[in-house]
């Protein structure tokens, strides 16, 4: 439907014009709180507007679901179930990092139709990292084809990341503590966009995610899937862009591992997996 390189060029140009000039140069008036702890900046809004305009023009008949536009009009989420191609945009994933001056933030773009992901772009402009994926065409990071790291051994062989504890619900807290009791290597991430790149490139084993905003996950889920990975919700089904997912969902190198993590979070008995299964 589109030229992957052309979209990459659009994302890079918007980063150069709207995001990087504001990185490390925000005034207090440039930062707002949409809800407690949920920041938005002038860079988020300017980047989303620019991406939405250019991407919609690139693919006539397409529509846009962007994080900041949905904050103003939640009804836009219904476009994810519509017949038109839809661009899913997170102009800055990791806004708090961006505000704090950390280079660990990304710009996320995905193209979907009828709930099916077709292509994705993950761009970390301050780190000069760029990842793309197309359905059936593989996953690439900085132009190099990548694959997930195969699991070897049981749960204790995994290194798993999840969100910071202050975002956990009481149920998620109990589930994460149950998983930690299995002596897995458990760490906390600061931006999901970069962690999906780590998963796809085989530098991370698995990730647990407790929220379902499509702009946070669409690009990464396709990147991870095209690298050979699997993402399953708590009821064992694939993640649905339009919502209604049973959370948390787990991104892992294979279905058996994703199911084992879910089972461990529910306090089920530990399973032993043969290497390579």
PDB file of C-alpha atoms in Angstrom:
ATOM      1  CA  UNK A   1       0.000   0.000   0.000  1.00  0.00           C
ATOM      2  CA  UNK A   2       2.892   2.363   0.685  1.00  0.00           C
ATOM      3  CA  UNK A   3       6.644   2.757   0.284  1.00  0.00           C
ATOM      4  CA  UNK A   4       8.285   1.916   3.618  1.00  0.00           C
ATOM      5  CA  UNK A   5      11.274   4.145   2.883  1.00  0.00           C
ATOM      6  CA  UNK A   6       9.024   7.089   2.041  1.00  0.00           C
ATOM      7  CA  UNK A   7       7.268   6.852   5.400  1.00  0.00           C
ATOM      8  CA  UNK A   8      10.638   6.524   7.137  1.00  0.00           C
ATOM      9  CA  UNK A   9      11.708   9.756   5.435  1.00  0.00           C
ATOM     10  CA  UNK A  10       8.547  11.518   6.620  1.00  0.00           C
ATOM     11  CA  UNK A  11       9.087  10.384  10.216  1.00  0.00           C
ATOM     12  CA  UNK A  12      12.725  11.520  10.135  1.00  0.00           C
ATOM     13  CA  UNK A  13      11.812  14.929   8.690  1.00  0.00           C
ATOM     14  CA  UNK A  14       9.158  15.510  11.350  1.00  0.00           C
ATOM     15  CA  UNK A  15      11.663  14.527  14.031  1.00  0.00           C
ATOM     16  CA  UNK A  16      14.194  16.999  12.665  1.00  0.00           C
ATOM     17  CA  UNK A  17      11.709  19.858  12.391  1.00  0.00           C
ATOM     18  CA  UNK A  18       9.322  19.399  15.307  1.00  0.00           C
ATOM     19  CA  UNK A  19      10.951  17.171  17.934  1.00  0.00           C
ATOM     20  CA  UNK A  20      14.724  17.507  18.105  1.00  0.00           C
ATOM     21  CA  UNK A  21      14.769  21.348  18.121  1.00  0.00           C
ATOM     22  CA  UNK A  22      12.591  21.211  21.272  1.00  0.00           C
ATOM     23  CA  UNK A  23      14.560  18.422  22.978  1.00  0.00           C
ATOM     24  CA  UNK A  24      16.314  19.950  25.984  1.00  0.00           C
ATOM     25  CA  UNK A  25      14.787  23.337  25.205  1.00  0.00           C
ATOM     26  CA  UNK A  26      11.271  23.146  26.676  1.00  0.00           C
ATOM     27  CA  UNK A  27       9.937  25.985  28.766  1.00  0.00           C
ATOM     28  CA  UNK A  28       7.579  25.318  31.678  1.00  0.00           C
ATOM     29  CA  UNK A  29       4.665  26.563  29.574  1.00  0.00           C
ATOM     30  CA  UNK A  30       5.472  23.932  26.919  1.00  0.00           C
ATOM     31  CA  UNK A  31       4.565  21.054  29.259  1.00  0.00           C
ATOM     32  CA  UNK A  32       1.054  20.116  30.376  1.00  0.00           C
ATOM     33  CA  UNK A  33      -0.546  17.261  32.326  1.00  0.00           C
ATOM     34  CA  UNK A  34      -3.417  15.478  30.579  1.00  0.00           C
ATOM     35  CA  UNK A  35      -4.013  13.499  33.767  1.00  0.00           C
ATOM     36  CA  UNK A  36      -1.886  12.952  36.877  1.00  0.00           C
ATOM     37  CA  UNK A  37       1.515  11.769  35.700  1.00  0.00           C
ATOM     38  CA  UNK A  38       0.562  11.797  32.005  1.00  0.00           C
ATOM     39  CA  UNK A  39       2.550  14.567  30.315  1.00  0.00           C
ATOM     40  CA  UNK A  40       2.122  16.195  26.927  1.00  0.00           C
ATOM     41  CA  UNK A  41       4.345  18.843  25.353  1.00  0.00           C
ATOM     42  CA  UNK A  42       4.231  21.218  22.422  1.00  0.00           C
ATOM     43  CA  UNK A  43       6.526  18.775  20.636  1.00  0.00           C
ATOM     44  CA  UNK A  44       3.991  15.927  20.992  1.00  0.00           C
ATOM     45  CA  UNK A  45       1.223  18.019  19.475  1.00  0.00           C
ATOM     46  CA  UNK A  46       3.310  19.550  16.703  1.00  0.00           C
ATOM     47  CA  UNK A  47       4.791  16.202  15.696  1.00  0.00           C
ATOM     48  CA  UNK A  48       1.419  14.457  15.658  1.00  0.00           C
ATOM     49  CA  UNK A  49      -0.151  17.214  13.548  1.00  0.00           C
ATOM     50  CA  UNK A  50       2.716  17.082  11.051  1.00  0.00           C
ATOM     51  CA  UNK A  51       2.721  13.287  10.832  1.00  0.00           C
ATOM     52  CA  UNK A  52      -1.059  13.102  10.465  1.00  0.00           C
ATOM     53  CA  UNK A  53      -1.075  15.646   7.637  1.00  0.00           C
ATOM     54  CA  UNK A  54       1.770  14.046   5.672  1.00  0.00           C
ATOM     55  CA  UNK A  55       0.741  10.424   6.148  1.00  0.00           C
ATOM     56  CA  UNK A  56      -2.912  11.013   5.260  1.00  0.00           C
ATOM     57  CA  UNK A  57      -1.786  12.789   2.075  1.00  0.00           C
ATOM     58  CA  UNK A  58       0.565   9.918   1.248  1.00  0.00           C
ATOM     59  CA  UNK A  59      -2.277   7.367   1.285  1.00  0.00           C
ATOM     60  CA  UNK A  60      -5.546   8.884  -0.019  1.00  0.00           C
ATOM     61  CA  UNK A  61      -8.578   7.532   1.802  1.00  0.00           C
ATOM     62  CA  UNK A  62      -6.639   6.714   4.948  1.00  0.00           C
ATOM     63  CA  UNK A  63      -7.545   8.008   8.408  1.00  0.00           C
ATOM     64  CA  UNK A  64      -5.495   8.788  11.499  1.00  0.00           C
ATOM     65  CA  UNK A  65      -5.711   7.672  15.137  1.00  0.00           C
ATOM     66  CA  UNK A  66      -3.163   9.680  17.117  1.00  0.00           C
ATOM     67  CA  UNK A  67      -2.634   9.750  20.859  1.00  0.00           C
ATOM     68  CA  UNK A  68      -3.193  13.471  21.244  1.00  0.00           C
ATOM     69  CA  UNK A  69      -6.172  13.593  18.873  1.00  0.00           C
ATOM     70  CA  UNK A  70      -7.846  10.766  20.799  1.00  0.00           C
ATOM     71  CA  UNK A  71      -7.238  12.642  24.061  1.00  0.00           C
ATOM     72  CA  UNK A  72      -9.394  15.422  22.601  1.00  0.00           C
ATOM     73  CA  UNK A  73     -11.901  13.131  20.863  1.00  0.00           C
ATOM     74  CA  UNK A  74     -12.062   9.514  22.152  1.00  0.00           C
ATOM     75  CA  UNK A  75     -14.559   8.703  19.409  1.00  0.00           C
ATOM     76  CA  UNK A  76     -11.674   8.530  16.949  1.00  0.00           C
ATOM     77  CA  UNK A  77     -10.844   5.075  18.328  1.00  0.00           C
ATOM     78  CA  UNK A  78     -13.824   3.715  16.364  1.00  0.00           C
ATOM     79  CA  UNK A  79     -11.777   4.247  13.187  1.00  0.00           C
ATOM     80  CA  UNK A  80      -9.704   1.209  14.171  1.00  0.00           C
ATOM     81  CA  UNK A  81     -12.709  -1.005  13.367  1.00  0.00           C
ATOM     82  CA  UNK A  82     -13.586   0.794  10.145  1.00  0.00           C
ATOM     83  CA  UNK A  83     -12.877  -0.235   6.551  1.00  0.00           C
ATOM     84  CA  UNK A  84     -10.290   2.443   5.818  1.00  0.00           C
ATOM     85  CA  UNK A  85      -6.524   2.150   6.199  1.00  0.00           C
ATOM     86  CA  UNK A  86      -5.608   3.772   9.513  1.00  0.00           C
ATOM     87  CA  UNK A  87      -2.372   5.373  10.622  1.00  0.00           C
ATOM     88  CA  UNK A  88      -1.761   4.845  14.349  1.00  0.00           C
ATOM     89  CA  UNK A  89       0.562   7.502  15.752  1.00  0.00           C
ATOM     90  CA  UNK A  90       2.365   8.072  19.032  1.00  0.00           C
ATOM     91  CA  UNK A  91       4.299  11.277  18.333  1.00  0.00           C
ATOM     92  CA  UNK A  92       6.548  10.831  21.373  1.00  0.00           C
ATOM     93  CA  UNK A  93       6.551   7.583  23.313  1.00  0.00           C
ATOM     94  CA  UNK A  94       8.380   8.304  26.542  1.00  0.00           C
ATOM     95  CA  UNK A  95       7.300  11.915  26.947  1.00  0.00           C
ATOM     96  CA  UNK A  96       8.543  12.020  30.528  1.00  0.00           C
ATOM     97  CA  UNK A  97      12.007  11.018  29.318  1.00  0.00           C
ATOM     98  CA  UNK A  98      11.794  13.694  26.642  1.00  0.00           C
ATOM     99  CA  UNK A  99      10.884  16.303  29.245  1.00  0.00           C
ATOM    100  CA  UNK A 100      13.689  15.148  31.555  1.00  0.00           C
ATOM    101  CA  UNK A 101      16.288  15.383  28.795  1.00  0.00           C
ATOM    102  CA  UNK A 102      16.769  11.630  28.375  1.00  0.00           C
ATOM    103  CA  UNK A 103      17.308  10.444  24.780  1.00  0.00           C
ATOM    104  CA  UNK A 104      15.197   7.339  25.492  1.00  0.00           C
ATOM    105  CA  UNK A 105      12.066   8.312  23.593  1.00  0.00           C
ATOM    106  CA  UNK A 106      10.621   7.184  20.275  1.00  0.00           C
ATOM    107  CA  UNK A 107       8.185   8.188  17.569  1.00  0.00           C
ATOM    108  CA  UNK A 108       5.815   5.333  16.714  1.00  0.00           C
ATOM    109  CA  UNK A 109       3.798   4.911  13.522  1.00  0.00           C
ATOM    110  CA  UNK A 110       1.826   1.882  12.334  1.00  0.00           C
ATOM    111  CA  UNK A 111      -0.485   1.243   9.396  1.00  0.00           C
ATOM    112  CA  UNK A 112      -3.436  -1.096   9.864  1.00  0.00           C
ATOM    113  CA  UNK A 113      -6.647  -2.057   8.128  1.00  0.00           C
ATOM    114  CA  UNK A 114      -9.578  -3.996   9.544  1.00  0.00           C
ATOM    115  CA  UNK A 115      -7.673  -4.580  12.778  1.00  0.00           C
ATOM    116  CA  UNK A 116      -4.708  -6.123  10.937  1.00  0.00           C
ATOM    117  CA  UNK A 117      -1.271  -4.540  11.230  1.00  0.00           C
ATOM    118  CA  UNK A 118       0.399  -4.019   7.855  1.00  0.00           C
ATOM    119  CA  UNK A 119       3.533  -1.948   8.519  1.00  0.00           C
ATOM    120  CA  UNK A 120       5.289  -0.129  11.337  1.00  0.00           C
ATOM    121  CA  UNK A 121       8.005   2.418  12.031  1.00  0.00           C
ATOM    122  CA  UNK A 122       9.843   3.023  15.319  1.00  0.00           C
ATOM    123  CA  UNK A 123      12.197   5.988  15.341  1.00  0.00           C
ATOM    124  CA  UNK A 124      14.387   7.089  18.260  1.00  0.00           C
ATOM    125  CA  UNK A 125      15.737  10.385  16.891  1.00  0.00           C
ATOM    126  CA  UNK A 126      18.077  11.262  19.759  1.00  0.00           C
ATOM    127  CA  UNK A 127      19.628   7.772  19.610  1.00  0.00           C
ATOM    128  CA  UNK A 128      19.578   7.464  15.803  1.00  0.00           C
ATOM    129  CA  UNK A 129      17.748   4.131  15.966  1.00  0.00           C
ATOM    130  CA  UNK A 130      15.216   3.292  13.268  1.00  0.00           C
ATOM    131  CA  UNK A 131      13.168   0.085  13.040  1.00  0.00           C
ATOM    132  CA  UNK A 132      10.628  -1.001  10.422  1.00  0.00           C
ATOM    133  CA  UNK A 133       8.421  -3.992   9.799  1.00  0.00           C
ATOM    134  CA  UNK A 134       5.968  -5.089   7.134  1.00  0.00           C
ATOM    135  CA  UNK A 135       3.486  -7.929   7.337  1.00  0.00           C
ATOM    136  CA  UNK A 136       5.224 -10.935   5.831  1.00  0.00           C
ATOM    137  CA  UNK A 137       8.314  -8.866   5.047  1.00  0.00           C
ATOM    138  CA  UNK A 138      10.289  -9.226   8.253  1.00  0.00           C
ATOM    139  CA  UNK A 139      11.605  -6.838  10.894  1.00  0.00           C
ATOM    140  CA  UNK A 140      14.602  -4.555  10.452  1.00  0.00           C
ATOM    141  CA  UNK A 141      16.553  -2.404  12.904  1.00  0.00           C
ATOM    142  CA  UNK A 142      18.866   0.173  11.338  1.00  0.00           C
ATOM    143  CA  UNK A 143      18.544  -1.686   8.048  1.00  0.00           C
ATOM    144  CA  UNK A 144      19.494  -5.090   9.458  1.00  0.00           C
ATOM    145  CA  UNK A 145      17.073  -8.033   9.519  1.00  0.00           C
ATOM    146  CA  UNK A 146      16.480  -9.105  13.128  1.00  0.00           C
ATOM    147  CA  UNK A 147      15.074 -12.144  14.925  1.00  0.00           C
ATOM    148  CA  UNK A 148      13.940 -12.746  18.489  1.00  0.00           C
ATOM    149  CA  UNK A 149      16.192 -14.690  20.831  1.00  0.00           C
ATOM    150  CA  UNK A 150      15.002 -18.323  21.102  1.00  0.00           C
ATOM    151  CA  UNK A 151      14.112 -19.407  24.627  1.00  0.00           C
ATOM    152  CA  UNK A 152      16.416 -21.908  26.247  1.00  0.00           C
ATOM    153  CA  UNK A 153      15.273 -23.533  29.468  1.00  0.00           C
ATOM    154  CA  UNK A 154      12.462 -22.589  31.835  1.00  0.00           C
ATOM    155  CA  UNK A 155      11.241 -19.313  33.274  1.00  0.00           C
ATOM    156  CA  UNK A 156      14.443 -18.685  35.180  1.00  0.00           C
ATOM    157  CA  UNK A 157      16.269 -18.423  31.841  1.00  0.00           C
ATOM    158  CA  UNK A 158      14.155 -15.402  30.861  1.00  0.00           C
ATOM    159  CA  UNK A 159      14.896 -11.747  31.395  1.00  0.00           C
ATOM    160  CA  UNK A 160      11.522  -9.997  31.579  1.00  0.00           C
ATOM    161  CA  UNK A 161      10.645  -6.302  31.688  1.00  0.00           C
ATOM    162  CA  UNK A 162       7.438  -4.664  32.804  1.00  0.00           C
ATOM    163  CA  UNK A 163       6.114  -1.209  33.648  1.00  0.00           C
ATOM    164  CA  UNK A 164       7.156   0.787  36.685  1.00  0.00           C
ATOM    165  CA  UNK A 165       5.390  -0.374  39.895  1.00  0.00           C
ATOM    166  CA  UNK A 166       3.571   2.927  40.432  1.00  0.00           C
ATOM    167  CA  UNK A 167       1.427   2.113  37.358  1.00  0.00           C
ATOM    168  CA  UNK A 168       0.334  -1.296  38.669  1.00  0.00           C
ATOM    169  CA  UNK A 169      -3.212  -2.132  39.700  1.00  0.00           C
ATOM    170  CA  UNK A 170      -3.589  -4.247  42.864  1.00  0.00           C
ATOM    171  CA  UNK A 171      -4.202  -7.307  40.673  1.00  0.00           C
ATOM    172  CA  UNK A 172      -1.124  -6.599  38.554  1.00  0.00           C
ATOM    173  CA  UNK A 173       0.940  -6.154  41.703  1.00  0.00           C
ATOM    174  CA  UNK A 174      -0.073  -9.585  43.002  1.00  0.00           C
ATOM    175  CA  UNK A 175       0.574 -11.191  39.614  1.00  0.00           C
ATOM    176  CA  UNK A 176       4.006  -9.619  39.260  1.00  0.00           C
ATOM    177  CA  UNK A 177       4.998 -10.690  42.760  1.00  0.00           C
ATOM    178  CA  UNK A 178       3.906 -14.250  41.916  1.00  0.00           C
ATOM    179  CA  UNK A 179       6.114 -14.177  38.824  1.00  0.00           C
ATOM    180  CA  UNK A 180       9.060 -12.723  40.756  1.00  0.00           C
ATOM    181  CA  UNK A 181       8.741 -15.642  43.163  1.00  0.00           C
ATOM    182  CA  UNK A 182       9.818 -17.920  40.318  1.00  0.00           C
ATOM    183  CA  UNK A 183      13.230 -16.192  40.407  1.00  0.00           C
ATOM    184  CA  UNK A 184      12.942 -14.758  36.913  1.00  0.00           C
ATOM    185  CA  UNK A 185      15.124 -11.807  36.012  1.00  0.00           C
ATOM    186  CA  UNK A 186      12.624  -8.948  36.321  1.00  0.00           C
ATOM    187  CA  UNK A 187      13.306  -5.290  35.482  1.00  0.00           C
ATOM    188  CA  UNK A 188      11.252  -2.169  34.775  1.00  0.00           C
ATOM    189  CA  UNK A 189      11.213  -0.222  31.528  1.00  0.00           C
ATOM    190  CA  UNK A 190      10.838   3.504  30.925  1.00  0.00           C
ATOM    191  CA  UNK A 191       9.462   3.425  27.374  1.00  0.00           C
ATOM    192  CA  UNK A 192       7.748   0.540  25.622  1.00  0.00           C
ATOM    193  CA  UNK A 193       8.812   1.633  22.118  1.00  0.00           C
ATOM    194  CA  UNK A 194      12.480   0.966  22.746  1.00  0.00           C
ATOM    195  CA  UNK A 195      11.746  -2.271  24.588  1.00  0.00           C
ATOM    196  CA  UNK A 196       9.913  -3.679  21.561  1.00  0.00           C
ATOM    197  CA  UNK A 197      13.085  -2.995  19.563  1.00  0.00           C
ATOM    198  CA  UNK A 198      15.124  -4.849  22.196  1.00  0.00           C
ATOM    199  CA  UNK A 199      12.744  -7.823  21.989  1.00  0.00           C
ATOM    200  CA  UNK A 200      12.797  -7.939  18.197  1.00  0.00           C
ATOM    201  CA  UNK A 201      16.585  -7.680  18.072  1.00  0.00           C
ATOM    202  CA  UNK A 202      17.007 -10.567  20.508  1.00  0.00           C
ATOM    203  CA  UNK A 203      18.501  -8.480  23.296  1.00  0.00           C
ATOM    204  CA  UNK A 204      15.533  -9.068  25.619  1.00  0.00           C
ATOM    205  CA  UNK A 205      13.442 -12.190  26.245  1.00  0.00           C
ATOM    206  CA  UNK A 206       9.958 -11.052  27.171  1.00  0.00           C
ATOM    207  CA  UNK A 207       7.813  -8.109  28.241  1.00  0.00           C
ATOM    208  CA  UNK A 208       4.635  -7.791  30.322  1.00  0.00           C
ATOM    209  CA  UNK A 209       2.272  -4.924  29.493  1.00  0.00           C
ATOM    210  CA  UNK A 210      -0.680  -3.814  31.549  1.00  0.00           C
ATOM    211  CA  UNK A 211      -2.394  -1.248  29.323  1.00  0.00           C
ATOM    212  CA  UNK A 212      -3.775  -1.344  25.786  1.00  0.00           C
ATOM    213  CA  UNK A 213      -3.533   2.109  24.173  1.00  0.00           C
ATOM    214  CA  UNK A 214      -3.012   1.105  20.516  1.00  0.00           C
ATOM    215  CA  UNK A 215      -0.483   3.864  19.748  1.00  0.00           C
ATOM    216  CA  UNK A 216       1.856   2.469  22.419  1.00  0.00           C
ATOM    217  CA  UNK A 217       1.819  -1.073  21.036  1.00  0.00           C
ATOM    218  CA  UNK A 218       0.853  -1.251  17.351  1.00  0.00           C
ATOM    219  CA  UNK A 219       4.289  -0.516  15.894  1.00  0.00           C
ATOM    220  CA  UNK A 220       6.106  -2.711  18.394  1.00  0.00           C
ATOM    221  CA  UNK A 221       3.781  -5.692  18.168  1.00  0.00           C
ATOM    222  CA  UNK A 222       4.249  -5.951  14.408  1.00  0.00           C
ATOM    223  CA  UNK A 223       8.013  -5.424  14.694  1.00  0.00           C
ATOM    224  CA  UNK A 224       8.202  -8.189  17.313  1.00  0.00           C
ATOM    225  CA  UNK A 225       5.897 -10.531  15.369  1.00  0.00           C
ATOM    226  CA  UNK A 226       7.876 -10.132  12.151  1.00  0.00           C
ATOM    227  CA  UNK A 227      11.027 -10.953  14.140  1.00  0.00           C
ATOM    228  CA  UNK A 228       9.374 -14.243  15.122  1.00  0.00           C
ATOM    229  CA  UNK A 229       7.785 -13.251  18.438  1.00  0.00           C
ATOM    230  CA  UNK A 230       4.306 -13.770  19.881  1.00  0.00           C
ATOM    231  CA  UNK A 231       2.058 -11.475  21.951  1.00  0.00           C
ATOM    232  CA  UNK A 232      -0.810 -13.025  23.929  1.00  0.00           C
ATOM    233  CA  UNK A 233      -3.386 -11.466  26.225  1.00  0.00           C
ATOM    234  CA  UNK A 234      -4.340 -13.018  29.550  1.00  0.00           C
ATOM    235  CA  UNK A 235      -7.069 -15.118  27.916  1.00  0.00           C
ATOM    236  CA  UNK A 236      -4.606 -16.559  25.421  1.00  0.00           C
ATOM    237  CA  UNK A 237      -5.703 -14.531  22.393  1.00  0.00           C
ATOM    238  CA  UNK A 238      -3.678 -12.119  20.242  1.00  0.00           C
ATOM    239  CA  UNK A 239      -3.733  -8.421  21.132  1.00  0.00           C
ATOM    240  CA  UNK A 240      -6.646  -6.535  19.541  1.00  0.00           C
ATOM    241  CA  UNK A 241      -5.986  -2.994  18.351  1.00  0.00           C
ATOM    242  CA  UNK A 242      -9.561  -1.886  19.004  1.00  0.00           C
ATOM    243  CA  UNK A 243      -9.344  -2.799  22.704  1.00  0.00           C
ATOM    244  CA  UNK A 244     -11.244  -5.075  25.012  1.00  0.00           C
ATOM    245  CA  UNK A 245      -8.122  -7.086  25.740  1.00  0.00           C
ATOM    246  CA  UNK A 246      -7.836  -9.062  28.934  1.00  0.00           C
ATOM    247  CA  UNK A 247      -4.725  -7.681  30.583  1.00  0.00           C
ATOM    248  CA  UNK A 248      -1.866  -7.979  31.094  1.00  0.00           C
ATOM    249  CA  UNK A 249      -0.543  -9.203  27.776  1.00  0.00           C
ATOM    250  CA  UNK A 250       2.833 -10.830  27.292  1.00  0.00           C
ATOM    251  CA  UNK A 251       5.264 -10.476  24.392  1.00  0.00           C
ATOM    252  CA  UNK A 252       7.629 -13.444  24.247  1.00  0.00           C
ATOM    253  CA  UNK A 253       9.762 -15.364  21.738  1.00  0.00           C
ATOM    254  CA  UNK A 254       7.121 -18.086  21.280  1.00  0.00           C
ATOM    255  CA  UNK A 255       3.586 -19.029  22.289  1.00  0.00           C
ATOM    256  CA  UNK A 256       4.651 -21.617  24.867  1.00  0.00           C
ATOM    257  CA  UNK A 257       6.753 -19.042  26.711  1.00  0.00           C
ATOM    258  CA  UNK A 258       3.996 -16.426  26.659  1.00  0.00           C
ATOM    259  CA  UNK A 259       1.545 -18.942  28.101  1.00  0.00           C
ATOM    260  CA  UNK A 260       4.050 -20.053  30.754  1.00  0.00           C
ATOM    261  CA  UNK A 261       4.535 -16.465  31.922  1.00  0.00           C
ATOM    262  CA  UNK A 262       0.779 -15.961  32.180  1.00  0.00           C
ATOM    263  CA  UNK A 263       0.448 -19.212  34.105  1.00  0.00           C
ATOM    264  CA  UNK A 264       3.194 -18.228  36.528  1.00  0.00           C
ATOM    265  CA  UNK A 265       1.523 -14.868  37.132  1.00  0.00           C
ATOM    266  CA  UNK A 266      -1.646 -16.716  38.079  1.00  0.00           C
ATOM    267  CA  UNK A 267       0.331 -18.852  40.533  1.00  0.00           C
ATOM    268  CA  UNK A 268       0.135 -22.021  38.476  1.00  0.00           C
ATOM    269  CA  UNK A 269       2.708 -24.819  38.691  1.00  0.00           C
ATOM    270  CA  UNK A 270       6.011 -24.291  36.934  1.00  0.00           C
ATOM    271  CA  UNK A 271       6.347 -26.109  33.635  1.00  0.00           C
ATOM    272  CA  UNK A 272       9.572 -27.533  32.249  1.00  0.00           C
ATOM    273  CA  UNK A 273      10.238 -26.897  28.557  1.00  0.00           C
ATOM    274  CA  UNK A 274      12.702 -28.815  26.417  1.00  0.00           C
ATOM    275  CA  UNK A 275      15.261 -26.555  24.795  1.00  0.00           C
ATOM    276  CA  UNK A 276      14.036 -25.270  21.433  1.00  0.00           C
ATOM    277  CA  UNK A 277      10.349 -26.130  21.987  1.00  0.00           C
TER     278      UNK A 277
END
